[in-house]
Amino acid sequence: MQGYASRVLKYKVMQLGDIKDSPQQAQRILDDLYAQVRQNTNQMQNAFEQELTADPSAATLQRWANKVAELIKQTPEVEVVETFTQWSIGLYTGIGRNFFLGKTKSYFTDATSFNLGFSFDHAKSRISFDMNLGGNKTRDYFYKKGDWLPGTKTNLAAIELTYGRKIQRNHWVYIPFVGAAVNEFTPRKNKDDDRILIGYGPTAGIEICRIFKIKSDYQERAFFFYKARLSVNPTNFISGLSGTHINLRIAVGFDASKTRRGMAIVKKNDTI
């Protein structure tokens, strides 16, 4: 009977829907509902005890067992379920390595960089803003908006805006992506000159994430991950310096989305 009362109480609470009253009023509504269900259960319990006292036989017990079983079967089963918004936001940070090909490699060494990025997800789509800030130096002399001497220490800013599709397999997420890239070289001690080399181009690559922790409460759910991101972008620098960039990043971060808890009817086989 207690199992039947619990099922009835959950079902009646679900039927209330969203309670938009004050917390005090909502508590009174729930208390009244609980008292009503408890009163009905006590009446049933008393009726059972009276019949069993009048006829303490196995037939009486079986009749009441069948009655309660039928009541449970007729009462929808309700569970608390979580729903998640299809939107989520992510943040990650790590380190990267920028490899250069073509004429860029002839004039600049590869760069080690600090990686920072944001992602915005909707369902299986992901938009990412990925930024690398690194340091390297020149290999040989050249002249572009001024003299670049061999061994000049330089800063690299490599930014990518990409769109990708998520393919999830258990705790692994694979995200092939395409987008646009901007790469900028500046002397590290850039005082009063304008020696800034900027290149634009397309980019494509893949991101592989491994989820190592999931944290959820009544307001939000967060996935904590570490990931590797590889991209290739042929950058059109100023004539004479163009070349392809291969960017590898390793980072750790999280994705967070809003959650909502509610009650819903579930279909299960009744076991008495």
Short mmCIF file of C-alpha atoms in Angstrom, two decimals:
data_model
loop_
_atom_site.label_atom_id
_atom_site.label_comp_id
_atom_site.label_asym_id
_atom_site.label_seq_id
_atom_site.Cartn_x
_atom_site.Cartn_y
_atom_site.Cartn_z
CA MET A 1 0.00 0.00 0.00
CA GLN A 2 2.87 2.36 0.70
CA GLY A 3 4.20 1.73 -2.81
CA TYR A 4 0.77 2.55 -4.23
CA ALA A 5 0.58 5.74 -2.12
CA SER A 6 4.02 6.82 -3.33
CA ARG A 7 3.02 6.33 -6.97
CA VAL A 8 -0.24 8.27 -6.48
CA LEU A 9 1.58 11.14 -4.77
CA LYS A 10 4.13 11.49 -7.60
CA TYR A 11 1.38 11.40 -10.22
CA LYS A 12 -0.67 14.08 -8.47
CA VAL A 13 2.39 16.30 -8.04
CA MET A 14 3.11 16.01 -11.76
CA GLN A 15 -0.47 17.02 -12.54
CA LEU A 16 0.06 20.27 -10.64
CA GLY A 17 2.45 21.44 -13.36
CA ASP A 18 4.56 24.52 -12.69
CA ILE A 19 3.61 26.16 -9.40
CA LYS A 20 4.03 29.90 -9.92
CA ASP A 21 2.97 30.93 -6.41
CA SER A 22 5.33 32.02 -3.67
CA PRO A 23 7.51 29.32 -2.01
CA GLN A 24 5.29 29.44 1.08
CA GLN A 25 2.11 28.96 -0.98
CA ALA A 26 3.73 26.16 -2.98
CA GLN A 27 4.69 24.41 0.25
CA ARG A 28 1.10 24.63 1.50
CA ILE A 29 -0.20 23.14 -1.75
CA LEU A 30 2.22 20.22 -1.49
CA ASP A 31 1.44 19.68 2.19
CA ASP A 32 -2.31 19.56 1.46
CA LEU A 33 -1.71 17.08 -1.36
CA TYR A 34 0.41 14.86 0.87
CA ALA A 35 -2.22 14.96 3.62
CA GLN A 36 -4.94 13.96 1.15
CA VAL A 37 -2.99 10.98 -0.18
CA ARG A 38 -2.06 9.89 3.34
CA GLN A 39 -5.68 10.09 4.48
CA ASN A 40 -6.82 7.90 1.57
CA THR A 41 -4.05 5.40 2.30
CA ASN A 42 -4.98 5.24 5.98
CA GLN A 43 -8.61 4.59 5.06
CA MET A 44 -7.54 1.73 2.82
CA GLN A 45 -5.26 0.38 5.54
CA ASN A 46 -8.07 0.47 8.09
CA ALA A 47 -10.45 -1.32 5.72
CA PHE A 48 -7.85 -4.02 5.13
CA GLU A 49 -7.24 -4.52 8.86
CA GLN A 50 -11.00 -4.75 9.58
CA GLU A 51 -11.55 -7.40 6.90
CA LEU A 52 -8.50 -9.34 8.02
CA THR A 53 -9.75 -9.27 11.63
CA ALA A 54 -13.18 -10.50 10.54
CA ASP A 55 -11.75 -13.18 8.23
CA PRO A 56 -8.06 -13.91 8.96
CA SER A 57 -7.55 -16.21 6.01
CA ALA A 58 -5.24 -16.56 3.03
CA ALA A 59 -8.16 -15.71 0.75
CA THR A 60 -8.52 -12.28 2.40
CA LEU A 61 -4.81 -11.56 1.98
CA GLN A 62 -4.89 -12.67 -1.65
CA ARG A 63 -7.96 -10.56 -2.42
CA TRP A 64 -6.28 -7.44 -1.03
CA ALA A 65 -3.00 -8.25 -2.77
CA ASN A 66 -4.85 -8.46 -6.09
CA LYS A 67 -6.71 -5.23 -5.34
CA VAL A 68 -3.55 -3.27 -4.53
CA ALA A 69 -1.76 -4.76 -7.54
CA GLU A 70 -4.58 -3.60 -9.82
CA LEU A 71 -4.53 -0.10 -8.30
CA ILE A 72 -0.76 0.13 -8.87
CA LYS A 73 -1.18 -1.07 -12.44
CA GLN A 74 -3.85 1.56 -13.15
CA THR A 75 -1.78 4.41 -11.69
CA PRO A 76 0.81 5.90 -14.09
CA GLU A 77 4.39 5.64 -12.87
CA VAL A 78 6.17 8.97 -12.61
CA GLU A 79 9.88 9.71 -12.27
CA VAL A 80 11.95 12.83 -11.92
CA VAL A 81 13.75 13.39 -15.23
CA GLU A 82 16.38 15.88 -16.33
CA THR A 83 16.20 17.79 -19.57
CA PHE A 84 19.08 19.78 -21.01
CA THR A 85 19.09 22.80 -23.26
CA GLN A 86 20.58 22.21 -26.70
CA TRP A 87 22.79 25.25 -26.19
CA SER A 88 26.07 25.04 -24.30
CA ILE A 89 29.16 27.15 -23.87
CA GLY A 90 32.72 25.96 -23.45
CA LEU A 91 36.07 27.32 -22.36
CA TYR A 92 39.50 25.74 -22.68
CA THR A 93 43.16 26.61 -22.30
CA GLY A 94 46.42 24.87 -23.08
CA ILE A 95 49.60 25.00 -25.12
CA GLY A 96 50.25 24.82 -28.83
CA ARG A 97 52.89 24.43 -31.47
CA ASN A 98 52.75 26.25 -34.80
CA PHE A 99 54.64 24.63 -37.67
CA PHE A 100 55.35 26.60 -40.85
CA LEU A 101 55.78 25.42 -44.43
CA GLY A 102 56.65 27.18 -47.67
CA LYS A 103 58.32 30.56 -47.68
CA THR A 104 57.11 31.34 -44.16
CA LYS A 105 59.42 28.60 -42.89
CA SER A 106 62.33 30.19 -44.75
CA TYR A 107 62.02 33.35 -42.67
CA PHE A 108 60.44 32.31 -39.35
CA THR A 109 61.10 29.50 -36.89
CA ASP A 110 58.22 27.39 -35.58
CA ALA A 111 56.42 28.91 -32.61
CA THR A 112 55.39 27.62 -29.20
CA SER A 113 52.16 29.26 -28.09
CA PHE A 114 49.65 29.70 -25.32
CA ASN A 115 46.22 28.47 -26.40
CA LEU A 116 42.86 29.91 -25.33
CA GLY A 117 39.46 29.27 -26.83
CA PHE A 118 35.69 29.49 -26.53
CA SER A 119 33.04 27.28 -28.07
CA PHE A 120 29.31 27.65 -28.57
CA ASP A 121 27.33 24.46 -29.21
CA HIS A 122 23.83 23.84 -30.45
CA ALA A 123 22.84 20.19 -30.70
CA LYS A 124 25.65 18.65 -32.80
CA SER A 125 27.01 21.93 -34.17
CA ARG A 126 29.98 23.77 -32.68
CA ILE A 127 31.28 27.27 -33.37
CA SER A 128 34.77 27.84 -31.96
CA PHE A 129 36.96 30.87 -31.47
CA ASP A 130 40.50 29.59 -31.03
CA MET A 131 43.48 31.86 -30.31
CA ASN A 132 47.19 31.12 -30.04
CA LEU A 133 49.69 33.66 -28.70
CA GLY A 134 53.24 32.51 -29.23
CA GLY A 135 56.83 33.48 -29.67
CA ASN A 136 59.53 32.67 -32.23
CA LYS A 137 62.21 34.49 -34.23
CA THR A 138 63.35 35.25 -37.76
CA ARG A 139 65.72 32.95 -39.63
CA ASP A 140 67.01 35.24 -42.35
CA TYR A 141 67.02 38.91 -43.30
CA PHE A 142 64.14 40.34 -45.30
CA TYR A 143 62.52 43.71 -45.81
CA LYS A 144 58.79 44.17 -45.31
CA LYS A 145 57.67 47.52 -43.90
CA GLY A 146 61.16 47.77 -42.48
CA ASP A 147 64.25 45.68 -41.84
CA TRP A 148 63.80 42.26 -40.27
CA LEU A 149 67.22 41.12 -39.11
CA PRO A 150 68.16 37.46 -38.54
CA GLY A 151 67.37 36.33 -35.00
CA THR A 152 64.78 39.04 -34.39
CA LYS A 153 62.42 37.83 -31.65
CA THR A 154 58.82 37.94 -32.86
CA ASN A 155 55.30 37.45 -31.54
CA LEU A 156 52.74 35.32 -33.33
CA ALA A 157 48.98 35.68 -32.97
CA ALA A 158 47.06 32.90 -34.71
CA ILE A 159 43.25 33.12 -34.57
CA GLU A 160 40.68 30.74 -36.02
CA LEU A 161 36.90 31.02 -36.26
CA THR A 162 35.48 27.63 -37.18
CA TYR A 163 32.29 25.61 -37.57
CA GLY A 164 32.26 21.89 -36.82
CA ARG A 165 29.99 18.88 -36.33
CA LYS A 166 30.24 16.74 -33.21
CA ILE A 167 30.48 12.96 -33.50
CA GLN A 168 30.26 11.39 -30.03
CA ARG A 169 31.24 7.85 -29.12
CA ASN A 170 30.77 7.32 -25.37
CA HIS A 171 33.27 9.66 -23.71
CA TRP A 172 35.08 10.53 -26.95
CA VAL A 173 33.96 13.44 -29.14
CA TYR A 174 35.32 13.98 -32.67
CA ILE A 175 34.75 17.35 -34.33
CA PRO A 176 35.86 17.92 -37.94
CA PHE A 177 35.72 21.65 -38.72
CA VAL A 178 36.29 24.33 -41.34
CA GLY A 179 36.59 28.09 -41.03
CA ALA A 180 38.77 31.16 -41.46
CA ALA A 181 42.16 32.00 -39.98
CA VAL A 182 44.13 35.17 -39.28
CA ASN A 183 47.86 35.07 -38.53
CA GLU A 184 49.97 38.01 -37.44
CA PHE A 185 53.72 38.45 -36.93
CA THR A 186 55.14 41.44 -35.05
CA PRO A 187 58.61 42.18 -33.65
CA ARG A 188 58.67 41.54 -29.93
CA LYS A 189 60.17 44.96 -29.28
CA ASN A 190 57.94 46.90 -31.63
CA LYS A 191 58.30 50.51 -30.56
CA ASP A 192 57.45 53.14 -33.12
CA ASP A 193 57.36 51.22 -36.40
CA ASP A 194 54.48 49.47 -38.12
CA ARG A 195 56.14 46.19 -38.99
CA ILE A 196 53.02 44.05 -38.71
CA LEU A 197 52.56 41.17 -41.13
CA ILE A 198 48.99 39.88 -41.34
CA GLY A 199 47.75 36.96 -43.41
CA TYR A 200 44.25 35.62 -44.00
CA GLY A 201 43.13 32.26 -45.26
CA PRO A 202 40.85 29.26 -44.85
CA THR A 203 41.43 26.58 -42.25
CA ALA A 204 40.32 22.98 -41.75
CA GLY A 205 41.06 20.34 -39.18
CA ILE A 206 39.80 18.01 -36.48
CA GLU A 207 39.34 18.23 -32.74
CA ILE A 208 39.40 15.14 -30.50
CA CYS A 209 38.00 15.46 -26.96
CA ARG A 210 38.07 12.96 -24.12
CA ILE A 211 35.48 13.61 -21.41
CA PHE A 212 36.93 12.64 -18.02
CA LYS A 213 34.31 14.03 -15.64
CA ILE A 214 30.62 14.96 -15.71
CA LYS A 215 29.11 17.16 -13.03
CA SER A 216 25.38 17.85 -12.84
CA ASP A 217 23.01 19.59 -10.45
CA TYR A 218 19.52 21.04 -10.67
CA GLN A 219 20.71 24.10 -12.61
CA GLU A 220 23.49 23.02 -14.96
CA ARG A 221 25.53 20.17 -16.32
CA ALA A 222 29.23 20.41 -17.12
CA PHE A 223 31.54 18.13 -19.09
CA PHE A 224 35.23 18.37 -18.23
CA PHE A 225 37.57 17.28 -21.00
CA TYR A 226 41.07 17.31 -22.37
CA LYS A 227 41.54 17.55 -26.08
CA ALA A 228 43.88 17.76 -29.05
CA ARG A 229 43.13 20.13 -31.93
CA LEU A 230 44.90 20.00 -35.29
CA SER A 231 44.33 22.52 -38.05
CA VAL A 232 45.91 23.42 -41.37
CA ASN A 233 45.60 26.86 -42.96
CA PRO A 234 47.35 28.11 -46.08
CA THR A 235 48.03 31.73 -45.16
CA ASN A 236 48.41 34.40 -47.82
CA PHE A 237 51.01 36.63 -46.26
CA ILE A 238 52.48 39.59 -48.10
CA SER A 239 54.01 38.49 -51.38
CA GLY A 240 57.22 36.56 -50.85
CA LEU A 241 56.35 35.25 -47.37
CA SER A 242 53.25 33.12 -47.97
CA GLY A 243 53.13 29.62 -46.58
CA THR A 244 50.99 26.99 -44.90
CA HIS A 245 50.55 26.81 -41.13
CA ILE A 246 50.01 23.53 -39.26
CA ASN A 247 48.73 24.18 -35.75
CA LEU A 248 48.63 21.59 -32.97
CA ARG A 249 47.07 22.39 -29.59
CA ILE A 250 46.59 20.35 -26.42
CA ALA A 251 44.16 21.80 -23.91
CA VAL A 252 41.86 21.13 -20.97
CA GLY A 253 38.46 22.73 -20.46
CA PHE A 254 34.74 22.29 -19.91
CA ASP A 255 31.36 22.60 -21.64
CA ALA A 256 28.35 23.74 -19.60
CA SER A 257 24.63 23.72 -20.35
CA LYS A 258 21.49 24.55 -18.41
CA THR A 259 19.42 21.74 -16.92
CA ARG A 260 15.84 21.49 -15.83
CA ARG A 261 14.26 18.85 -13.64
CA GLY A 262 10.68 17.81 -14.01
CA MET A 263 8.33 14.87 -13.60
CA ALA A 264 7.25 12.66 -16.44
CA ILE A 265 5.30 9.43 -16.92
CA VAL A 266 7.58 6.50 -17.68
CA LYS A 267 6.60 3.15 -19.14
CA LYS A 268 7.87 0.16 -17.22
CA ASN A 269 6.73 -3.38 -16.64
CA ASP A 270 4.82 -3.57 -13.38
CA THR A 271 6.36 -5.97 -10.89
CA ILE A 272 4.36 -6.75 -7.77
#
